[in-house]
Coordinates of C-alpha atoms in Angstrom, one line a residue:
Chain A
M1 CA 196.5 173.4 122.3
S2 CA 195.2 174.3 118.9
Q3 CA 197.1 171.4 117.4
R4 CA 194.8 169.0 119.3
Q5 CA 192.0 169.6 117.0
A6 CA 193.7 169.7 113.6
A7 CA 194.0 165.9 113.1
D8 CA 190.3 165.3 112.9
I9 CA 189.9 166.4 109.4
A10 CA 189.5 165.3 105.8
P11 CA 187.6 162.4 104.4
P12 CA 189.3 159.0 104.1
T13 CA 191.0 158.3 100.8
V14 CA 191.3 154.5 100.8
P15 CA 192.1 153.8 97.2
K16 CA 190.3 151.3 95.0
A17 CA 192.2 148.3 93.6
K18 CA 194.1 149.0 90.4
K19 CA 193.8 146.5 87.6
V20 CA 197.0 144.6 86.8
E21 CA 197.7 143.3 83.3
G22 CA 199.4 139.9 83.3
P23 CA 201.6 138.7 86.1
L24 CA 202.5 141.1 88.9
G25 CA 206.3 141.6 89.2
V26 CA 207.3 141.8 92.9
I27 CA 210.8 143.2 93.4
A28 CA 211.5 141.9 96.9
G29 CA 213.6 143.3 99.7
R30 CA 213.7 142.2 103.3
G31 CA 211.0 140.8 105.5
A32 CA 207.6 139.1 105.2
L33 CA 205.9 141.8 103.1
P34 CA 206.9 140.5 99.7
L35 CA 205.6 137.1 100.6
V36 CA 202.3 138.6 102.0
V37 CA 201.9 140.5 98.7
A38 CA 202.6 137.4 96.7
E39 CA 200.1 135.4 98.7
A40 CA 197.4 138.1 98.5
A41 CA 197.9 138.4 94.8
T42 CA 197.7 134.7 94.3
A43 CA 194.5 134.6 96.4
S44 CA 193.1 137.3 94.1
D45 CA 194.0 135.2 91.0
I46 CA 196.8 137.6 90.0
P47 CA 199.9 135.5 89.0
V48 CA 203.2 136.8 90.4
H49 CA 206.9 136.6 89.6
I50 CA 209.2 137.6 92.4
V51 CA 212.6 139.1 91.7
G52 CA 214.5 138.7 95.0
I53 CA 217.5 140.8 95.9
R54 CA 220.2 138.5 97.4
G55 CA 221.1 139.3 100.9
E56 CA 217.9 141.2 101.3
A57 CA 214.9 139.0 100.3
S58 CA 213.8 135.9 102.3
A59 CA 214.6 132.5 100.9
D60 CA 210.8 131.8 101.2
I61 CA 210.2 133.7 98.0
E62 CA 211.2 130.4 96.4
R63 CA 207.7 129.2 97.2
F64 CA 206.6 131.4 94.2
P65 CA 207.9 131.8 90.7
H66 CA 211.1 133.8 91.2
T67 CA 214.5 135.0 90.0
W68 CA 217.4 136.0 92.3
I69 CA 219.5 139.0 91.4
K70 CA 222.3 140.7 93.2
W71 CA 222.6 144.4 93.8
G72 CA 223.6 146.0 90.4
E73 CA 222.3 143.1 88.2
I74 CA 219.8 145.4 86.5
G75 CA 220.2 143.7 83.2
K76 CA 219.2 140.4 84.8
L77 CA 216.3 142.2 86.6
F78 CA 214.8 143.5 83.3
A79 CA 215.4 140.2 81.6
A80 CA 213.4 138.4 84.3
L81 CA 210.5 140.8 84.1
K82 CA 210.4 140.7 80.3
E83 CA 210.6 136.9 80.2
N84 CA 207.7 136.6 82.6
G85 CA 205.6 139.2 81.0
C86 CA 205.5 141.5 84.0
T87 CA 204.7 145.2 83.2
D88 CA 203.1 145.9 86.5
L89 CA 205.5 146.1 89.5
V90 CA 205.3 146.2 93.2
I91 CA 208.7 147.1 94.9
I92 CA 208.5 146.1 98.5
G93 CA 210.5 145.1 101.6
G94 CA 213.3 147.1 103.2
V95 CA 216.6 147.4 101.5
N96 CA 219.9 148.8 102.8
R97 CA 221.1 151.4 100.5
P98 CA 223.6 149.6 98.3
D99 CA 227.3 149.9 99.1
F100 CA 228.6 151.2 95.8
D101 CA 232.1 149.8 96.4
N102 CA 230.9 146.2 96.6
I103 CA 228.3 146.1 93.9
R104 CA 228.3 143.6 91.1
V105 CA 227.8 145.6 87.9
D106 CA 226.2 143.9 84.9
L107 CA 225.6 145.4 81.5
G108 CA 222.2 146.8 82.5
A109 CA 223.8 148.5 85.4
I110 CA 226.5 150.1 83.4
K111 CA 223.9 151.7 81.2
S112 CA 222.1 152.8 84.4
L113 CA 225.2 154.0 86.1
P114 CA 224.4 157.7 86.0
F115 CA 221.0 156.9 87.6
L116 CA 222.5 154.6 90.2
L117 CA 225.0 157.2 91.2
S118 CA 222.3 159.8 91.5
L119 CA 220.8 157.6 94.3
A120 CA 223.8 158.4 96.5
K121 CA 222.5 161.9 96.8
G122 CA 219.3 163.5 97.9
G123 CA 216.5 162.9 100.4
D124 CA 214.5 159.7 100.8
D125 CA 211.5 160.9 98.8
Y126 CA 213.8 162.1 96.1
V127 CA 215.6 158.8 95.8
L128 CA 212.4 156.8 95.8
S129 CA 210.8 159.0 93.2
R130 CA 213.8 158.5 91.0
I131 CA 213.4 154.7 91.4
V132 CA 209.8 154.9 90.3
W133 CA 210.7 157.1 87.3
F134 CA 213.5 154.8 86.4
F135 CA 211.0 151.9 85.9
E136 CA 208.3 154.1 84.4
E137 CA 210.7 155.4 81.8
K138 CA 211.2 151.9 80.7
G139 CA 207.5 151.3 80.3
Y140 CA 206.7 149.6 83.6
R141 CA 203.9 150.7 85.9
V142 CA 204.9 150.8 89.6
H143 CA 202.1 150.3 92.1
G144 CA 201.9 150.5 95.9
A145 CA 201.2 147.0 97.2
G146 CA 198.0 148.4 98.8
H147 CA 196.9 150.0 95.6
V148 CA 196.8 146.7 93.8
L149 CA 195.6 144.8 96.9
P150 CA 193.6 147.3 99.1
E151 CA 193.0 144.5 101.6
L152 CA 196.6 145.1 102.7
L153 CA 195.9 148.7 103.8
A154 CA 194.8 149.7 107.3
P155 CA 191.1 150.4 107.1
E156 CA 189.2 153.2 108.8
G157 CA 187.7 152.7 112.2
T158 CA 188.5 150.9 115.5
L159 CA 189.9 147.5 114.7
S160 CA 190.6 146.3 118.2
T161 CA 188.2 145.4 121.0
K162 CA 189.5 148.3 123.1
S163 CA 188.6 151.9 122.0
P164 CA 190.7 155.0 122.6
S165 CA 189.6 157.2 125.6
A166 CA 189.1 160.9 125.3
D167 CA 192.7 161.4 126.5
D168 CA 194.0 158.9 124.0
H169 CA 192.1 160.8 121.2
A170 CA 193.9 164.0 122.3
D171 CA 197.3 162.2 122.1
I172 CA 196.4 160.8 118.7
A173 CA 195.6 164.2 117.4
E174 CA 198.8 165.6 118.8
A175 CA 200.9 162.8 117.4
F176 CA 199.4 163.2 114.0
N177 CA 200.3 166.8 114.1
V178 CA 203.9 166.0 115.0
V179 CA 204.1 163.6 112.1
R180 CA 202.5 166.2 109.8
V181 CA 204.8 169.0 110.8
L182 CA 207.9 166.8 110.4
G183 CA 206.8 165.8 106.9
R184 CA 208.3 169.0 105.6
F185 CA 211.8 167.7 106.6
D186 CA 211.2 164.4 104.8
I187 CA 210.9 162.6 108.1
G188 CA 208.1 161.8 110.6
Q189 CA 206.4 158.6 109.7
A190 CA 205.8 157.9 113.4
A191 CA 205.6 159.7 116.8
V192 CA 204.7 158.6 120.3
V193 CA 202.7 161.0 122.5
A194 CA 201.6 160.2 126.1
R195 CA 199.2 162.5 127.8
G196 CA 200.4 165.5 125.8
H197 CA 204.1 164.7 126.1
V198 CA 205.9 163.9 122.9
L199 CA 208.0 160.9 124.0
A200 CA 209.7 160.0 120.7
V201 CA 209.8 161.0 117.1
E202 CA 211.0 158.8 114.2
A203 CA 213.6 160.0 111.8
A204 CA 216.0 157.5 110.2
E205 CA 215.9 154.8 112.8
G206 CA 212.6 153.0 112.1
T207 CA 209.5 152.4 114.2
D208 CA 210.9 149.4 116.1
A209 CA 213.8 151.4 117.4
L210 CA 211.4 154.2 118.2
L211 CA 209.3 151.9 120.4
D212 CA 212.3 150.3 122.0
R213 CA 213.4 153.7 123.0
C214 CA 210.0 154.6 124.5
A215 CA 210.3 151.4 126.5
S216 CA 213.7 152.4 127.9
V217 CA 212.7 156.0 128.5
R218 CA 209.8 154.7 130.5
K219 CA 212.0 152.4 132.5
Q220 CA 214.3 155.3 133.4
G221 CA 211.3 157.0 134.9
R222 CA 211.4 159.9 132.5
T223 CA 207.8 159.6 131.2
H224 CA 206.4 161.5 134.2
G225 CA 204.6 158.6 135.7
T226 CA 202.1 158.3 132.8
K227 CA 201.3 154.7 131.9
K228 CA 199.6 155.6 128.6
G229 CA 200.4 157.0 125.2
V230 CA 199.9 156.3 121.6
L231 CA 202.0 155.4 118.6
V232 CA 200.8 157.2 115.4
K233 CA 202.0 156.2 112.0
A234 CA 201.2 158.2 108.8
P235 CA 202.9 158.9 105.6
K236 CA 205.1 162.0 105.2
A237 CA 203.7 164.8 103.1
G238 CA 204.7 164.1 99.5
Q239 CA 205.8 160.6 100.4
E240 CA 206.2 158.2 97.4
E241 CA 203.5 155.8 98.7
R242 CA 204.0 153.5 95.7
I243 CA 207.3 152.4 97.0
D244 CA 207.6 153.5 100.6
M245 CA 204.5 153.2 102.7
P246 CA 204.5 153.2 106.5
T247 CA 203.8 149.7 107.7
I248 CA 202.5 148.1 110.9
G249 CA 202.2 144.5 111.9
P250 CA 202.0 142.2 115.0
E251 CA 205.5 143.1 116.0
T252 CA 204.5 146.8 116.2
M253 CA 201.8 145.8 118.7
H254 CA 204.2 143.7 120.8
K255 CA 206.6 146.6 120.9
A256 CA 203.9 149.1 121.6
A257 CA 202.8 147.0 124.6
A258 CA 206.4 146.7 125.8
A259 CA 206.6 150.5 125.7
G260 CA 203.6 150.7 128.0
L261 CA 201.4 152.4 125.4
A262 CA 197.6 152.4 125.4
G263 CA 197.3 151.9 121.6
V264 CA 198.2 152.6 118.0
A265 CA 196.6 154.9 115.5
V266 CA 197.4 154.9 111.8
A267 CA 196.4 156.9 108.7
A268 CA 193.6 154.8 107.2
G269 CA 194.4 153.8 103.6
H270 CA 197.9 155.1 103.8
V271 CA 199.6 152.5 106.1
L272 CA 200.3 148.9 105.1
M273 CA 198.8 146.4 107.5
A274 CA 199.5 143.3 105.4
E275 CA 199.0 140.9 108.3
R276 CA 195.7 142.3 109.3
A277 CA 194.2 139.5 111.4
E278 CA 197.5 138.8 113.2
T279 CA 198.0 142.5 113.9
I280 CA 194.5 142.9 115.4
R281 CA 194.9 139.7 117.4
A282 CA 198.2 141.0 118.8
A283 CA 196.5 144.4 119.7
N284 CA 193.7 142.5 121.5
E285 CA 196.2 140.2 123.3
H286 CA 197.9 143.2 124.8
K287 CA 194.6 145.1 125.4
L288 CA 195.8 147.9 123.0
F289 CA 193.5 149.9 120.9
L290 CA 194.2 150.0 117.2
V291 CA 192.4 152.5 115.0
G292 CA 192.5 153.7 111.4
Q293 CA 192.0 157.4 111.3
P294 CA 190.9 159.5 108.4
W295 CA 194.0 161.2 107.0
S296 CA 194.8 164.0 104.7
N297 CA 198.4 164.7 103.7
T298 CA 198.0 168.4 103.9
E299 CA 199.7 170.2 106.7
T300 CA 196.9 172.1 108.5
D301 CA 198.4 173.5 111.6
S302 CA 200.1 176.9 111.6
Chain B
M1 CA 215.0 174.4 100.5
S2 CA 213.8 177.6 102.0
Q3 CA 214.5 176.3 105.5
R4 CA 218.1 176.3 104.7
Q5 CA 218.4 180.0 105.0
A6 CA 216.3 180.7 108.0
A7 CA 218.7 179.8 110.8
D8 CA 221.1 182.6 109.8
I9 CA 219.2 185.3 111.6
A10 CA 219.0 187.5 114.7
P11 CA 221.7 188.9 116.8
P12 CA 223.3 186.9 119.6
T13 CA 221.7 187.4 123.0
V14 CA 224.4 186.2 125.4
P15 CA 223.2 187.6 128.7
K16 CA 225.3 189.6 131.1
A17 CA 226.1 188.2 134.5
K18 CA 223.4 188.8 137.1
K19 CA 224.3 190.1 140.5
V20 CA 223.9 187.7 143.3
E21 CA 223.2 188.9 146.8
G22 CA 224.8 186.8 149.5
P23 CA 225.6 183.1 149.0
L24 CA 224.3 181.3 146.0
G25 CA 222.0 178.4 146.8
V26 CA 222.7 175.5 144.4
I27 CA 219.9 172.8 144.4
A28 CA 221.8 169.9 143.0
G29 CA 220.6 167.0 140.9
R30 CA 222.7 164.5 139.0
G31 CA 226.0 164.9 137.2
A32 CA 229.0 167.2 137.2
L33 CA 227.1 170.4 136.5
P34 CA 226.3 171.3 140.1
L35 CA 229.9 171.0 141.0
V36 CA 231.1 173.0 138.0
V37 CA 228.7 175.8 139.0
A38 CA 229.9 175.7 142.6
E39 CA 233.5 175.9 141.4
A40 CA 232.8 178.7 138.9
A41 CA 230.9 180.6 141.6
T42 CA 233.7 180.2 144.1
A43 CA 236.2 181.3 141.5
S44 CA 234.1 184.5 141.0
D45 CA 234.1 185.0 144.8
I46 CA 230.5 184.1 145.1
P47 CA 230.0 181.8 148.2
V48 CA 227.8 178.8 147.7
H49 CA 225.6 176.4 149.7
I50 CA 224.7 173.2 147.9
V51 CA 221.5 171.4 148.7
G52 CA 221.9 167.9 147.3
I53 CA 219.0 165.6 146.5
R54 CA 219.9 162.1 147.8
G55 CA 220.0 159.5 145.1
E56 CA 220.5 162.2 142.5
A57 CA 223.4 164.5 143.4
S58 CA 227.1 163.4 143.4
A59 CA 228.8 162.8 146.8
D60 CA 231.4 165.3 145.6
I61 CA 229.1 168.1 146.6
E62 CA 230.5 167.5 150.1
R63 CA 233.6 169.4 149.0
F64 CA 231.4 172.5 149.3
P65 CA 229.2 173.8 152.1
H66 CA 226.2 171.5 151.7
T67 CA 223.0 170.0 153.0
W68 CA 221.5 166.7 151.9
I69 CA 217.8 166.3 151.5
K70 CA 215.5 163.5 150.3
W71 CA 212.8 164.0 147.7
G72 CA 209.9 165.6 149.5
E73 CA 211.9 167.1 152.3
I74 CA 210.9 170.6 151.3
G75 CA 210.8 171.9 154.9
K76 CA 214.4 170.9 155.3
L77 CA 215.3 172.5 151.9
F78 CA 213.9 175.9 152.9
A79 CA 215.5 175.6 156.4
A80 CA 218.9 175.0 154.8
L81 CA 218.5 178.0 152.4
K82 CA 217.3 180.3 155.2
E83 CA 220.0 179.2 157.6
N84 CA 222.7 179.9 155.0
G85 CA 221.2 183.2 153.8
C86 CA 220.6 182.0 150.2
T87 CA 218.0 184.0 148.4
D88 CA 219.5 183.5 144.9
L89 CA 219.1 180.0 143.6
V90 CA 220.5 177.9 140.8
I91 CA 218.6 174.6 140.3
I92 CA 220.8 172.3 138.2
G93 CA 221.5 168.7 137.3
G94 CA 219.1 166.1 136.0
V95 CA 216.5 164.6 138.3
N96 CA 214.2 161.7 137.7
R97 CA 210.7 162.8 138.3
P98 CA 209.9 161.7 141.8
D99 CA 208.1 158.5 142.4
F100 CA 205.1 159.8 144.4
D101 CA 204.6 156.4 146.1
N102 CA 208.1 156.3 147.6
I103 CA 208.5 159.9 148.7
R104 CA 209.4 161.0 152.2
V105 CA 207.0 163.7 153.2
D106 CA 208.0 166.3 155.7
L107 CA 206.0 169.2 157.1
G108 CA 207.1 171.5 154.3
A109 CA 206.0 168.9 151.7
I110 CA 202.6 168.5 153.2
K111 CA 202.0 172.2 152.9
S112 CA 203.3 171.9 149.3
L113 CA 201.3 168.8 148.4
P114 CA 198.9 170.5 146.0
F115 CA 201.9 171.9 144.2
L116 CA 203.8 168.6 144.2
L117 CA 200.8 166.8 142.8
S118 CA 200.4 169.3 140.1
L119 CA 203.9 168.3 138.8
A120 CA 202.5 164.9 137.9
K121 CA 200.6 166.6 135.0
G122 CA 201.6 168.8 132.2
G123 CA 204.4 169.3 129.8
D124 CA 208.0 169.8 130.7
D125 CA 208.0 173.6 130.4
Y126 CA 204.8 173.8 132.4
V127 CA 206.3 171.7 135.2
L128 CA 209.6 173.6 135.2
S129 CA 207.8 177.0 135.2
R130 CA 205.8 175.8 138.2
I131 CA 209.0 175.0 140.0
V132 CA 210.4 178.4 139.3
W133 CA 207.2 180.1 140.4
F134 CA 207.1 177.9 143.6
F135 CA 210.4 179.3 144.7
E136 CA 209.7 182.9 143.5
E137 CA 206.5 182.9 145.4
K138 CA 208.5 182.3 148.6
G139 CA 210.8 185.2 147.8
Y140 CA 213.7 183.5 146.1
R141 CA 215.3 184.5 142.9
V142 CA 215.9 181.5 140.5
H143 CA 218.7 182.0 138.0
G144 CA 220.0 180.0 135.1
A145 CA 223.6 178.9 136.0
G146 CA 224.7 180.7 132.8
H147 CA 222.9 183.9 133.8
V148 CA 224.9 184.1 137.0
L149 CA 228.1 182.7 135.4
P150 CA 228.1 183.6 131.7
E151 CA 231.4 181.8 131.3
L152 CA 229.4 178.6 131.5
L153 CA 227.5 179.4 128.3
A154 CA 228.5 178.4 124.8
P155 CA 229.9 181.6 123.2
E156 CA 229.4 182.7 119.6
G157 CA 231.8 181.7 116.9
T158 CA 234.0 178.7 115.9
L159 CA 235.5 177.2 119.0
S160 CA 237.3 174.3 117.4
T161 CA 240.3 174.2 115.1
K162 CA 238.1 172.8 112.4
S163 CA 235.5 175.0 110.7
P164 CA 232.2 173.8 109.1
S165 CA 232.2 173.4 105.3
A166 CA 229.5 175.0 103.1
D167 CA 227.6 171.6 103.3
D168 CA 227.9 171.6 107.0
H169 CA 226.5 175.1 107.2
A170 CA 223.5 173.9 105.2
D171 CA 223.0 171.0 107.6
I172 CA 223.4 173.3 110.6
A173 CA 220.6 175.6 109.2
E174 CA 218.3 172.6 108.5
A175 CA 218.9 171.1 112.0
F176 CA 218.2 174.5 113.7
N177 CA 214.9 174.6 111.7
V178 CA 213.9 171.1 112.9
V179 CA 214.6 172.1 116.5
R180 CA 212.7 175.3 116.0
V181 CA 209.7 173.7 114.5
L182 CA 209.5 171.0 117.1
G183 CA 209.7 173.6 119.9
R184 CA 205.9 174.1 119.5
F185 CA 205.4 170.5 120.7
D186 CA 207.6 171.1 123.8
I187 CA 210.4 169.0 122.4
G188 CA 213.3 169.5 120.1
Q189 CA 216.4 170.4 122.0
A190 CA 218.5 168.5 119.5
A191 CA 218.5 167.1 116.0
V192 CA 221.1 165.5 113.7
V193 CA 221.1 166.3 110.0
A194 CA 223.6 164.8 107.5
R195 CA 223.8 166.2 104.0
G196 CA 220.1 167.3 104.1
H197 CA 218.8 164.1 105.7
V198 CA 217.3 164.4 109.2
L199 CA 218.8 161.3 110.9
A200 CA 217.5 161.8 114.4
V201 CA 215.3 164.1 116.5
E202 CA 215.4 164.3 120.2
A203 CA 212.2 164.0 122.2
A204 CA 212.3 162.5 125.8
E205 CA 215.3 160.3 125.4
G206 CA 218.2 162.9 125.8
T207 CA 221.1 163.8 123.5
D208 CA 223.3 160.8 124.5
A209 CA 220.6 158.4 123.4
L210 CA 220.1 160.4 120.2
L211 CA 223.8 160.2 119.3
D212 CA 224.0 156.5 120.2
R213 CA 221.0 156.0 117.8
C214 CA 222.8 157.8 115.0
A215 CA 225.9 155.6 115.5
S216 CA 223.7 152.5 115.2
V217 CA 221.7 153.8 112.2
R218 CA 225.0 154.5 110.5
K219 CA 226.2 151.0 111.2
Q220 CA 223.1 149.6 109.6
G221 CA 223.9 151.4 106.4
R222 CA 220.8 153.5 106.6
T223 CA 222.5 156.9 106.4
H224 CA 222.9 156.8 102.6
G225 CA 226.6 156.5 102.5
T226 CA 227.2 159.9 104.0
K227 CA 230.0 160.2 106.5
K228 CA 229.1 163.6 107.6
G229 CA 226.4 165.4 109.6
V230 CA 225.9 167.8 112.4
L231 CA 224.3 167.7 115.9
V232 CA 222.5 170.9 116.7
K233 CA 221.4 171.8 120.2
A234 CA 219.2 174.8 121.0
P235 CA 216.5 175.6 123.5
K236 CA 212.9 175.0 122.7
A237 CA 210.7 178.0 122.1
G238 CA 209.5 179.2 125.4
Q239 CA 211.9 176.9 127.3
E240 CA 212.4 177.8 130.9
E241 CA 216.1 178.5 130.6
R242 CA 216.6 179.3 134.2
I243 CA 216.1 175.7 135.2
D244 CA 216.3 173.6 132.0
M245 CA 219.0 174.7 129.5
P246 CA 220.4 172.5 126.8
T247 CA 223.8 171.3 127.7
I248 CA 226.9 170.0 126.0
G249 CA 230.2 168.7 127.3
P250 CA 233.1 166.5 126.3
E251 CA 230.9 163.4 126.3
T252 CA 228.8 165.0 123.6
M253 CA 231.9 165.3 121.4
H254 CA 232.9 161.7 122.0
K255 CA 229.4 160.5 121.1
A256 CA 229.2 162.8 118.1
A257 CA 232.5 161.4 116.8
A258 CA 231.2 157.8 117.4
A259 CA 228.2 158.7 115.3
G260 CA 230.4 159.7 112.5
L261 CA 229.4 163.4 112.5
A262 CA 231.4 166.3 111.2
G263 CA 230.6 168.6 114.1
V264 CA 228.3 170.2 116.6
A265 CA 226.6 173.6 116.5
V266 CA 224.8 175.1 119.4
A267 CA 222.7 178.2 120.1
A268 CA 225.2 180.7 121.4
G269 CA 224.3 182.0 124.8
H270 CA 221.5 179.5 125.2
V271 CA 223.4 176.3 125.7
L272 CA 225.4 175.4 128.8
M273 CA 228.9 174.4 128.1
A274 CA 230.2 174.3 131.6
E275 CA 233.4 172.4 130.8
R276 CA 234.4 174.6 128.0
A277 CA 238.1 173.8 127.7
E278 CA 237.5 170.0 128.0
T279 CA 234.7 170.2 125.4
I280 CA 236.8 172.1 122.9
R281 CA 239.7 169.8 123.5
A282 CA 237.4 166.8 122.9
A283 CA 236.1 168.4 119.7
N284 CA 239.7 169.0 118.4
E285 CA 240.8 165.5 119.4
H286 CA 238.0 164.0 117.2
K287 CA 238.6 166.7 114.4
L288 CA 235.0 167.9 114.9
F289 CA 233.9 171.4 114.4
L290 CA 232.2 173.1 117.3
V291 CA 230.4 176.4 116.7
G292 CA 228.2 178.7 118.7
Q293 CA 225.6 180.1 116.3
P294 CA 223.6 183.3 116.8
W295 CA 220.1 182.2 117.9
S296 CA 216.7 183.6 118.2
N297 CA 213.9 181.7 119.8
T298 CA 211.3 182.9 117.3
E299 CA 210.1 180.3 114.8
T300 CA 210.8 181.9 111.4
D301 CA 210.2 179.3 108.8
S302 CA 206.8 178.9 107.3

């Protein structure tokens, strides 16, 4: 297969840390990531102010300077940013797309209504780009968490004790190609390939669901007896990495192990691995390999 | 999107019925399809002999002339075919790939051992082609069920009361393109696209799991508020259609409705729709559209 070779390309492009002026505004959705970002920033002597979206962000954001807003309270959001001198922003943590029927609309939101309504249409990248533009138009700088804090990105190289075999490398290359080809449909942050078989491809369901599916496909005996395979995560071509970067963590390793995979490979410098030590520990605990692979966003196969 | 146009191509290639000499041998795996084939053949005055794989085929095959075999009883399989004068074969119904540790090996299987072992490797199409060659080498003709009984194939045109809207047509074209592009990775018999968003792509998990996933993605509010979308099924490029054809039935319609889709489109002449009346009835019951679209196996997008 000619696709097998194509993933071994291009130099790594791990970005250098960007300079933040004044406190970093963290607009926080679900999960641990907003907290990890706040902790890493604090450790780097960057003060933070977290704006947590109610119903999405963890209550633990209250450990840091914070403001709570509800969906639609855009006036309150900008007031909080202004009051705390935040012009550099990180927008992080999953959010459910707002239910426009149940949204609380404040004055800021009314002015932004045409923008908010435009979010109801369009592909993911389109929507996310619009969000970035929305803030930039108002004079804010929007950064990827990993661009401000590069220590949160997956580095290049083998991070685990275990290394991929030659067969694993072939699966890695194939899975990177699947992800790359699917990028043109605005999907394809993850794929699982086992000994040349594509077991699963991610679209809207998320990587956890992808790995759960692999585990159940394997139980049904439909993986052709193979006990190996690799999860690959990489950004989509043209992905708005400032606001939507593929992410792995310890849970990814637990689920990859439960799916009977041999390991995980990610696009170095383009995948958030905020809990690096815990993630590597989980990989080693399950005897999985974990590698950061040089990555170029260009689709190279034909 | 240039992909949007590409699916509207190529003339339909619904095959004409092939002539069968003597009784049709039906090698039966799981599900209702072997029975539907046996019924359709009988209705067309083609006598049948079903060879059912124990643990896979339904006990209902006993309504027809039949022989039961276990996995690995290849000698017994060929004896049954010879005894009943079957030189034309249809191999149909899902099977789990045999567990080589638990297989009962008869004399026929020992002679075939190198072949059987070769099945443990390789992609689906490779394995399936080997199975076809295996029988052809021994002088049998292997047919797709739909090639012997074209009434089992999805025809071209709108089969349901409801017709696709312009937006639905755009989704159909996009989903056909996803399936077409994924064919090069030996996956991609199905994809779900809703208003330009690719919600789910099928790899090893099967279409039922794909639709269940769409239903749960939609419940989680990750489908961007859209209430529409289409399931497309088509063969992979180079798919061994004689032995592995994409299939839809009433259950597909029930699951598509549960996933909140607007309808289903299939590659006319290349998708088995053995229970045609029931499938159309289920589509109408759920107010889904169901269309057979002209289909060419060639990848046309760039």
